[in-house]
CSV table of C-alpha atoms in Angstrom, one decimal:
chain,number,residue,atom,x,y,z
A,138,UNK,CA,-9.2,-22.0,15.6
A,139,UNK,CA,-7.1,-18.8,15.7
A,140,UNK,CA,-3.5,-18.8,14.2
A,141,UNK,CA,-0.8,-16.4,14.7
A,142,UNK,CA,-0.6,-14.9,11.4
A,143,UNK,CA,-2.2,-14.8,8.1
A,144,UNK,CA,0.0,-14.4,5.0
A,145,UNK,CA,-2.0,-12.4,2.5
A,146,UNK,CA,-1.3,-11.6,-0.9
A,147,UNK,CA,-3.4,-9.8,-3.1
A,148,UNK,CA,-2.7,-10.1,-6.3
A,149,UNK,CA,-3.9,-9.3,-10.0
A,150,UNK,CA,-2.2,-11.1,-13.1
A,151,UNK,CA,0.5,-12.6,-11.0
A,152,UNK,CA,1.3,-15.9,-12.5
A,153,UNK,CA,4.9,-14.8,-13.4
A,154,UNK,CA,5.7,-13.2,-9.8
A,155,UNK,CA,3.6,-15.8,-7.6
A,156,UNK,CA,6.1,-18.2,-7.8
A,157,UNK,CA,9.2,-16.9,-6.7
A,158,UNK,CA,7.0,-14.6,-3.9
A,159,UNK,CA,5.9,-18.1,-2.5
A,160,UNK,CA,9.3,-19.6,-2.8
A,161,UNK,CA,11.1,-17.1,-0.3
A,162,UNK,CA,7.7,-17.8,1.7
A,163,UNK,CA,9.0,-21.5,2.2
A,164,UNK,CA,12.8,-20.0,3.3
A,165,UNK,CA,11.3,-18.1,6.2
A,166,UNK,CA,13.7,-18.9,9.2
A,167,UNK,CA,12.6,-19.0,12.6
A,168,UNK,CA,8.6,-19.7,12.4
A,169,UNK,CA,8.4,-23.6,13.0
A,170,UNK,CA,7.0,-22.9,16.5
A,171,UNK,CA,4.0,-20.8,15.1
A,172,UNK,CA,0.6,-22.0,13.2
A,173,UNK,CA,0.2,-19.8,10.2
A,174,UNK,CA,-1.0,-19.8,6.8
A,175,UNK,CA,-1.1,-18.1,3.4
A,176,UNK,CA,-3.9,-17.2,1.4
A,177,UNK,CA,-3.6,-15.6,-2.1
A,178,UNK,CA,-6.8,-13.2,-3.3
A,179,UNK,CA,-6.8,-13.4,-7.2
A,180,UNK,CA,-8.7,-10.0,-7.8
A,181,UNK,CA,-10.3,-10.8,-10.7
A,182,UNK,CA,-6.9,-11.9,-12.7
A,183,UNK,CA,-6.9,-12.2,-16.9
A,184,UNK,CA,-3.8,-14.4,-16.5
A,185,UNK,CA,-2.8,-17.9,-15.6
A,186,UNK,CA,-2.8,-16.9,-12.0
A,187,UNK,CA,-5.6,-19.3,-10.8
A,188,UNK,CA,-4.0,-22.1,-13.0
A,189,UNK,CA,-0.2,-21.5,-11.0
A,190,UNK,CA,-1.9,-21.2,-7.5
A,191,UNK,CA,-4.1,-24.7,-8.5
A,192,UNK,CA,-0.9,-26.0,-9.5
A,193,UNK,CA,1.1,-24.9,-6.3
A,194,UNK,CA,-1.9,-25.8,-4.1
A,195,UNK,CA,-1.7,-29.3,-5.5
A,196,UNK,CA,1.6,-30.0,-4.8
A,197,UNK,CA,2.0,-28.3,-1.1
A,198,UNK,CA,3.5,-30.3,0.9
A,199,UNK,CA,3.8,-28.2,3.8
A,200,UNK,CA,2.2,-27.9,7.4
A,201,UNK,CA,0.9,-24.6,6.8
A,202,UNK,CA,-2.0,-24.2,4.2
A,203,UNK,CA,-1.7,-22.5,0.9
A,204,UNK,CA,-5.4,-21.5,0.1
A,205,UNK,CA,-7.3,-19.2,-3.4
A,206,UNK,CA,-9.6,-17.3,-3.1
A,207,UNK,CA,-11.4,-14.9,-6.5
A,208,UNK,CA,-12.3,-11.7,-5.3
A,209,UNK,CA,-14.4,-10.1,-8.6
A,210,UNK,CA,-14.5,-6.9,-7.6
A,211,UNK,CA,-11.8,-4.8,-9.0
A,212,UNK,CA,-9.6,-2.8,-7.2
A,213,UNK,CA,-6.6,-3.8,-4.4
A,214,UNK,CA,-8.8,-2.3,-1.7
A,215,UNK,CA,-11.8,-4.9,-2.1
A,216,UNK,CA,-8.6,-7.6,-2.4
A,217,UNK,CA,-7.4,-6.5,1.2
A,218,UNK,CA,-10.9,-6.4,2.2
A,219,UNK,CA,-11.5,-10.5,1.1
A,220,UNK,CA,-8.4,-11.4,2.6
A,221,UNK,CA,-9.2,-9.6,6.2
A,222,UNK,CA,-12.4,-11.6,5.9
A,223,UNK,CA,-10.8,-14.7,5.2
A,224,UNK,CA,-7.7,-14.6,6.8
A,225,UNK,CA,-7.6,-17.3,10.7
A,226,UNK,CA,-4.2,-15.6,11.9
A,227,UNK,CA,-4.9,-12.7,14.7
A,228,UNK,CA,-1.9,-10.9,12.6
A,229,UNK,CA,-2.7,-10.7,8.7
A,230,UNK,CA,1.2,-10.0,6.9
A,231,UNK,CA,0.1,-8.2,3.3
A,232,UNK,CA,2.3,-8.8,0.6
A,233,UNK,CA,2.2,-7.6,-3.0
A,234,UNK,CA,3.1,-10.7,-5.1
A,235,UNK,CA,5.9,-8.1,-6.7
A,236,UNK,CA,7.6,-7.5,-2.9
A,237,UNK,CA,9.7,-10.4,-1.8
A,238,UNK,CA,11.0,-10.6,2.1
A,239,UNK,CA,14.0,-11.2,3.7
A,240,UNK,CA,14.9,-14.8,5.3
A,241,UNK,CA,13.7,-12.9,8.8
A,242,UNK,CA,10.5,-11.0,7.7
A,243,UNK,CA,7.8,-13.1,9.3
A,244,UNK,CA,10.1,-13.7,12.6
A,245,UNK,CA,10.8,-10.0,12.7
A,246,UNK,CA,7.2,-9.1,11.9
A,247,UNK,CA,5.8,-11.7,14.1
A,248,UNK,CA,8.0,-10.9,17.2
A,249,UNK,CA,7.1,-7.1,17.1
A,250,UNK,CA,3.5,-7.5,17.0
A,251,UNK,CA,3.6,-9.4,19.9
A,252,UNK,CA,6.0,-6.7,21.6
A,253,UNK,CA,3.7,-4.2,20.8
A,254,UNK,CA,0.0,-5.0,21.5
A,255,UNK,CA,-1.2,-1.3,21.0
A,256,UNK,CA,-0.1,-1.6,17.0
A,257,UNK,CA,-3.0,-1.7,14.9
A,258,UNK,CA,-0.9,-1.6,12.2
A,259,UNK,CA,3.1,-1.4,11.5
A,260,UNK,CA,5.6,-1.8,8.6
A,261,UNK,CA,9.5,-2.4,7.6
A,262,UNK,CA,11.7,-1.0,5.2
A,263,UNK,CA,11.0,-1.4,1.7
A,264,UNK,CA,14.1,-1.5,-0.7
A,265,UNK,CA,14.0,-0.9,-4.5
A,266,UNK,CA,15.2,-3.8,-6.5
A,267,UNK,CA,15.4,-2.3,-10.3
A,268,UNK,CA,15.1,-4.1,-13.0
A,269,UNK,CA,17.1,-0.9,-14.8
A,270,UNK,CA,18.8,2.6,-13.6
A,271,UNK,CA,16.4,4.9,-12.2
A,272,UNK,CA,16.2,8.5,-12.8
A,273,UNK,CA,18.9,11.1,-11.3
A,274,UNK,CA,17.3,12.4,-7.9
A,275,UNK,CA,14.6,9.9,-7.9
A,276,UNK,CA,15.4,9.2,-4.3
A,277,UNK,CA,13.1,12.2,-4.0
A,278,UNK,CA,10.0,10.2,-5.3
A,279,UNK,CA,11.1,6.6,-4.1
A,280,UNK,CA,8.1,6.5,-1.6
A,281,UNK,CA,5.8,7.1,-4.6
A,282,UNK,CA,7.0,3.6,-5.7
A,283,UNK,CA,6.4,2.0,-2.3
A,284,UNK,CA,10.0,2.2,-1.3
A,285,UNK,CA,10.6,3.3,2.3
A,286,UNK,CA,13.9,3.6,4.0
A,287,UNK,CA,13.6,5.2,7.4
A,288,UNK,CA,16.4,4.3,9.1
A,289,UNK,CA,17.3,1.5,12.0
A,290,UNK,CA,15.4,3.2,14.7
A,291,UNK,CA,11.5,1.9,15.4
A,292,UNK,CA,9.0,5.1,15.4
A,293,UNK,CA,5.2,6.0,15.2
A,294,UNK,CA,4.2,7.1,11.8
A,295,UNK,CA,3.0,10.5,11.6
A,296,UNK,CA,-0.5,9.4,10.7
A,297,UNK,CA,-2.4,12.7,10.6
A,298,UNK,CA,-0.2,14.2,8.2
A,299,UNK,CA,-0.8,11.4,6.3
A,300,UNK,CA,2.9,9.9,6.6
A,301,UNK,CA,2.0,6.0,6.5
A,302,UNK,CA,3.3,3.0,5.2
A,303,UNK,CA,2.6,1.3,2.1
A,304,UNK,CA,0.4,-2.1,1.5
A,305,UNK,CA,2.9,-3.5,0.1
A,306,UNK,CA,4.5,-5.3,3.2
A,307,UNK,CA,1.8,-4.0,5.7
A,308,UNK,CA,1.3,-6.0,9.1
A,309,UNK,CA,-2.3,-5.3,10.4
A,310,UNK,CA,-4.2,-6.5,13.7
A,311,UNK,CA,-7.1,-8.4,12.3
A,312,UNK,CA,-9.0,-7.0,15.7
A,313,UNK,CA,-8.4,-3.1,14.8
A,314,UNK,CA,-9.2,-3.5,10.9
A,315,UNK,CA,-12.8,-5.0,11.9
A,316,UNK,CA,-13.2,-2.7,14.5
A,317,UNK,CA,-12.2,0.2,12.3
A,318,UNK,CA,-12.7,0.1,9.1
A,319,UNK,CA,-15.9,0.2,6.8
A,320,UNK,CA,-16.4,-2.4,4.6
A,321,UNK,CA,-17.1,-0.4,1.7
A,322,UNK,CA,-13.9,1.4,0.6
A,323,UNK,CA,-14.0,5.4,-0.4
A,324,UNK,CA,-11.0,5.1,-2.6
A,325,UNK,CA,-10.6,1.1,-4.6
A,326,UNK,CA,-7.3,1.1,-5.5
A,327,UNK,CA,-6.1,1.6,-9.1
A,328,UNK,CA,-8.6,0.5,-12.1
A,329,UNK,CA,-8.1,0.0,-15.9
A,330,UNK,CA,-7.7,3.6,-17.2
A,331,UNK,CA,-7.8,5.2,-13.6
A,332,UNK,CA,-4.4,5.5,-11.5
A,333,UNK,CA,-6.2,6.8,-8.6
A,334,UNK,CA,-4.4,6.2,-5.2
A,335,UNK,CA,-4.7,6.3,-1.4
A,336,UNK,CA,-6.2,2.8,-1.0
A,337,UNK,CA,-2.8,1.9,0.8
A,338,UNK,CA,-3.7,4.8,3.4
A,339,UNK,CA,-7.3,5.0,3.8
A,340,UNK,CA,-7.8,1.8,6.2
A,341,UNK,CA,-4.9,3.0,8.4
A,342,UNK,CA,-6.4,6.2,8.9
A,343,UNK,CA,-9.5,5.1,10.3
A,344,UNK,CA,-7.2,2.2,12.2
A,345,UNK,CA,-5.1,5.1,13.5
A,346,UNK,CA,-8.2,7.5,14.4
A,347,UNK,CA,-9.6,4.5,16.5
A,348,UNK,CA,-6.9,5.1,18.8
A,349,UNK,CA,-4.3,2.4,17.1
A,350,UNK,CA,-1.0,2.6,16.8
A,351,UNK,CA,1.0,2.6,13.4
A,352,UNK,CA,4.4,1.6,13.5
A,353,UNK,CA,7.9,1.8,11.3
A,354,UNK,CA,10.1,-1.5,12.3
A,355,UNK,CA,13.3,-1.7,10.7
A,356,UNK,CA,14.0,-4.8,11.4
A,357,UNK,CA,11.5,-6.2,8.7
A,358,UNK,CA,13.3,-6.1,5.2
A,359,UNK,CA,11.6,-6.5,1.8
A,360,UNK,CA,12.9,-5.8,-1.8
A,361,UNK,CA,10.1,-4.2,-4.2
A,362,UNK,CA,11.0,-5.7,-7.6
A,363,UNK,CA,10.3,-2.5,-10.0
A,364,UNK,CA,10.4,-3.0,-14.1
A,365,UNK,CA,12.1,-0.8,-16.2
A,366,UNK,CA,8.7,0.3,-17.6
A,367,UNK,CA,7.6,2.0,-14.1
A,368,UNK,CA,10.7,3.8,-14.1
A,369,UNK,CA,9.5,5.7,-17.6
A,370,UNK,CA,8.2,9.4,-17.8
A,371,UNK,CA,4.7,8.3,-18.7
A,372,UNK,CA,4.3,5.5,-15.9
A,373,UNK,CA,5.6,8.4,-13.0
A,374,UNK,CA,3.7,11.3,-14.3
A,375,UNK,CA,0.7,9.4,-14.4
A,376,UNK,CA,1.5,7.7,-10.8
A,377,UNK,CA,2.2,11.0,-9.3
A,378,UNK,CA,-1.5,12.7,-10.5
A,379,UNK,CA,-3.4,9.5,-9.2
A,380,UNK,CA,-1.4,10.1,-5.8
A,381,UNK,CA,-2.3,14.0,-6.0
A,382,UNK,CA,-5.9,12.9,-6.9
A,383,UNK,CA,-6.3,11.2,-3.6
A,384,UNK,CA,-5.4,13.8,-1.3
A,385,UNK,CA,-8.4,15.5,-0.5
A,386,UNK,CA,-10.8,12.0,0.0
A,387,UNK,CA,-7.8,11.0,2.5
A,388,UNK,CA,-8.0,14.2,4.3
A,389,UNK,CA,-11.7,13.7,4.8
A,390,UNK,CA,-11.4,10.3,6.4
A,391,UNK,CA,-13.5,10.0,9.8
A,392,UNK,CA,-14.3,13.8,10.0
A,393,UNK,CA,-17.4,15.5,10.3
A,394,UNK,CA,-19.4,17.2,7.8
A,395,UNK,CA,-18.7,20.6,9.4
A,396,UNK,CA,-15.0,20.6,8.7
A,397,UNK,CA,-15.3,19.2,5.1
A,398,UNK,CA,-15.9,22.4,3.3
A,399,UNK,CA,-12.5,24.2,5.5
A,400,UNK,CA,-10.9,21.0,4.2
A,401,UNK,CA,-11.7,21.4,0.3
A,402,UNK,CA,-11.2,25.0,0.9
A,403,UNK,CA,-7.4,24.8,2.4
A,404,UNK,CA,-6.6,21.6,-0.2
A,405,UNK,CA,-7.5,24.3,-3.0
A,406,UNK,CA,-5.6,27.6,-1.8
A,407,UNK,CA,-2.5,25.6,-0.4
A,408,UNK,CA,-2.1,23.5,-3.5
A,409,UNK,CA,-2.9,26.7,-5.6
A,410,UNK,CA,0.4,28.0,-4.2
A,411,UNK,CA,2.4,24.7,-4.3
A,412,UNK,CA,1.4,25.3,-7.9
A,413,UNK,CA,2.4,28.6,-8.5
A,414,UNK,CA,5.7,28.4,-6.6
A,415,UNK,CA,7.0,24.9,-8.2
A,416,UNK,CA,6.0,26.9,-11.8
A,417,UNK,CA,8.1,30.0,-10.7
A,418,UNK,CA,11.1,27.7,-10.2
A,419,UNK,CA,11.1,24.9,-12.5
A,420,UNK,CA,9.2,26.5,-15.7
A,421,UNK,CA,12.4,26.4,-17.8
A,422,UNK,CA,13.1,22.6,-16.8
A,423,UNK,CA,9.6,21.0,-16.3
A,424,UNK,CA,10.0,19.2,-19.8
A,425,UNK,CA,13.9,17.9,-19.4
A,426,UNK,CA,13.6,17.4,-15.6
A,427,UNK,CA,11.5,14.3,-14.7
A,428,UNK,CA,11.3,14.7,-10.9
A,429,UNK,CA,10.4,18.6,-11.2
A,430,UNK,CA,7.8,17.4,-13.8
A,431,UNK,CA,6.7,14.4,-11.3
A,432,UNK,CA,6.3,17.1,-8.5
A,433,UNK,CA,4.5,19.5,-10.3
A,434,UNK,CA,2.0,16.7,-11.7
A,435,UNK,CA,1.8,15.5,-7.7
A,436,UNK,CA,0.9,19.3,-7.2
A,437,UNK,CA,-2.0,19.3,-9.8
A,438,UNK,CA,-3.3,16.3,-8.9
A,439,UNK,CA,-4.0,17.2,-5.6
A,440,UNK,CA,-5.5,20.8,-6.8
A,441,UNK,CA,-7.8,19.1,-8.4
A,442,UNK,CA,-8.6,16.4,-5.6
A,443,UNK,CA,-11.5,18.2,-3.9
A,444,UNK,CA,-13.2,17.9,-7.1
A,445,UNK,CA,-12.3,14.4,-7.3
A,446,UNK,CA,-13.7,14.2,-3.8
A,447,UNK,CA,-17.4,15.9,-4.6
A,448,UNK,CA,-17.7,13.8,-7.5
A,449,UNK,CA,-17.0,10.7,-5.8
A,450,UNK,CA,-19.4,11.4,-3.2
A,451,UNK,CA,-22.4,12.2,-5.1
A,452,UNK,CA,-21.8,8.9,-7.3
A,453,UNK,CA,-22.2,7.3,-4.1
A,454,UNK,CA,-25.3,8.8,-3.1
A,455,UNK,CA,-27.1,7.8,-6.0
């Protein structure tokens, strides 16, 4: 039998943060009409994290189900790809185990779905909860760390310039992610020793090129609970060259092989000039300014994304 949502939550050596994620789960207001249930995809976890879920699975006490499921595969993308499979509700709620909601977040996420049947896909504002003080002008990087605060008006994403919403707290329409999106994944999500991004995007670009609709709701609050530690210089740098690096396979989602060399080509000459231009104006402060240094590292990463792309692609065919 169908139920109105799924609660998803992907997660990799969460036993510290599963706990208090499922905890605001069970203050939810305004759902005791609605059949739902949450499963929790352990991607291949080093942790206690199948011990705490076990635990918490054993003691549930609830109407809705708590279920585990391993997913060995490595990478978020192959996580969100298990739970799609797994997941009974017709509306499958994401949720990092590190990005807690609001009291209303399923109501509010629930209620809009329904209002709008044409949304393949749709997200809330995301607010930074820091564990310390972040770095001056860093609101000009907060959507690198999955922190989005659009305003109180609902809006279409601008999908084809590849303005989307994060996974973090992503609402999708089980119907338009199996009608959409291919099983296999071009881009996996981050790796040991490999930071590369745009697994967040890729399935909502193919959602969004099947004629979907991807949405910004503002009533749907979550807080992003961010460590000191991803608030260092080494953490963003190396964040913002795994988003650069994505640029190019995201561009190439769903097109035909005709327009993939014009693609490469303009990803090369345009970020060429980003380059040069950021260089001109922030050589002298590239080493004391992190966000300059952030941007140009964004910059490069995405210069060298094409290459990134090719390479990718022939692994693949062999």
């Amino acid at each position: 039998m169908s139920l109105d949502f799924t609660v998803a939550i992907p997660t990799y050596n969460g036993a510290t943060r599963l706990p208090k994620l499922l905890e605001k789960l069970l203050q939810q207001s305004n759902i005791k009409h609605l059949n739902w249930e949450i499963i929790i995809v352990d991607n291949n976890s080093k942790d206690a994290t199948a011990k705490i879920v076990e635990s918490e699975i054993n003691n549930w006490q609830y109407s809705y189900p708590l279920k585990y499921y391993f997913e060995a595969e490595q990478g978020a993308a192959f996580a969100r790809q298990r739970a799609v499979r797994e997941a009974r509700g017709e509306l499958i709620f994401f949720l990092d185990d590190d990005n807690l909601p609001d009291t209303n977040w399923l109501a509010a996420a629930y209620i809009f779905g329904k209002e709008h049947p044409k949304a393949g896909a749709y997200s809330g504002q995301i607010h930074g909860a820091f564990e310390g003080e972040p770095p001056e002008n860093f609101d000009k990087i907060k959507q690198f760390l999955a922190i989005r605060e659009h305003g109180d008006k609902p809006h279409l994403f601008d999908a084809d310039s590849l303005r989307l919403p994060p996974a973090a707290a992503l609402v999708v329409r089980k119907q338009a992610w199996l009608e959409s999106v291919p099983s296999r994944p071009f881009l996996t999500g981050k790796l040991p020793g490999v930071m590369v991004q745009g697994d967040d995007y890729e399935p909502l670009l193919y959602i969004h090129k099947a004629g979907w609709e991807i949405w910004y709701n503002p009533a749907m609050h979550t807080y992003h609970q961010i460590p000191q530690w991803r608030l260092e210089r080494g953490y963003l740098l190396t964040l913002a060259r795994g988003c650069g690096l994505a640029t190019c396979s995201l561009r190439m989602v769903d097109v035909k092989n005709s327009q993939k060399p014009i693609i490469i080509l303009r990803t090369i000459l345009g970020n060429l000039r980003r380059v040069a231009f950021h260089f001109i104006k922030y050589r002298q402060q590239l080493k004391t300014d992190l966000i300059a240094a952030f941007e140009m590292e964004f910059f490069l990463g995405s210069l060298f994304s094409p290459f990134l792309f090719l390479k990718t692609s022939l692994n693949r065919r062999k």
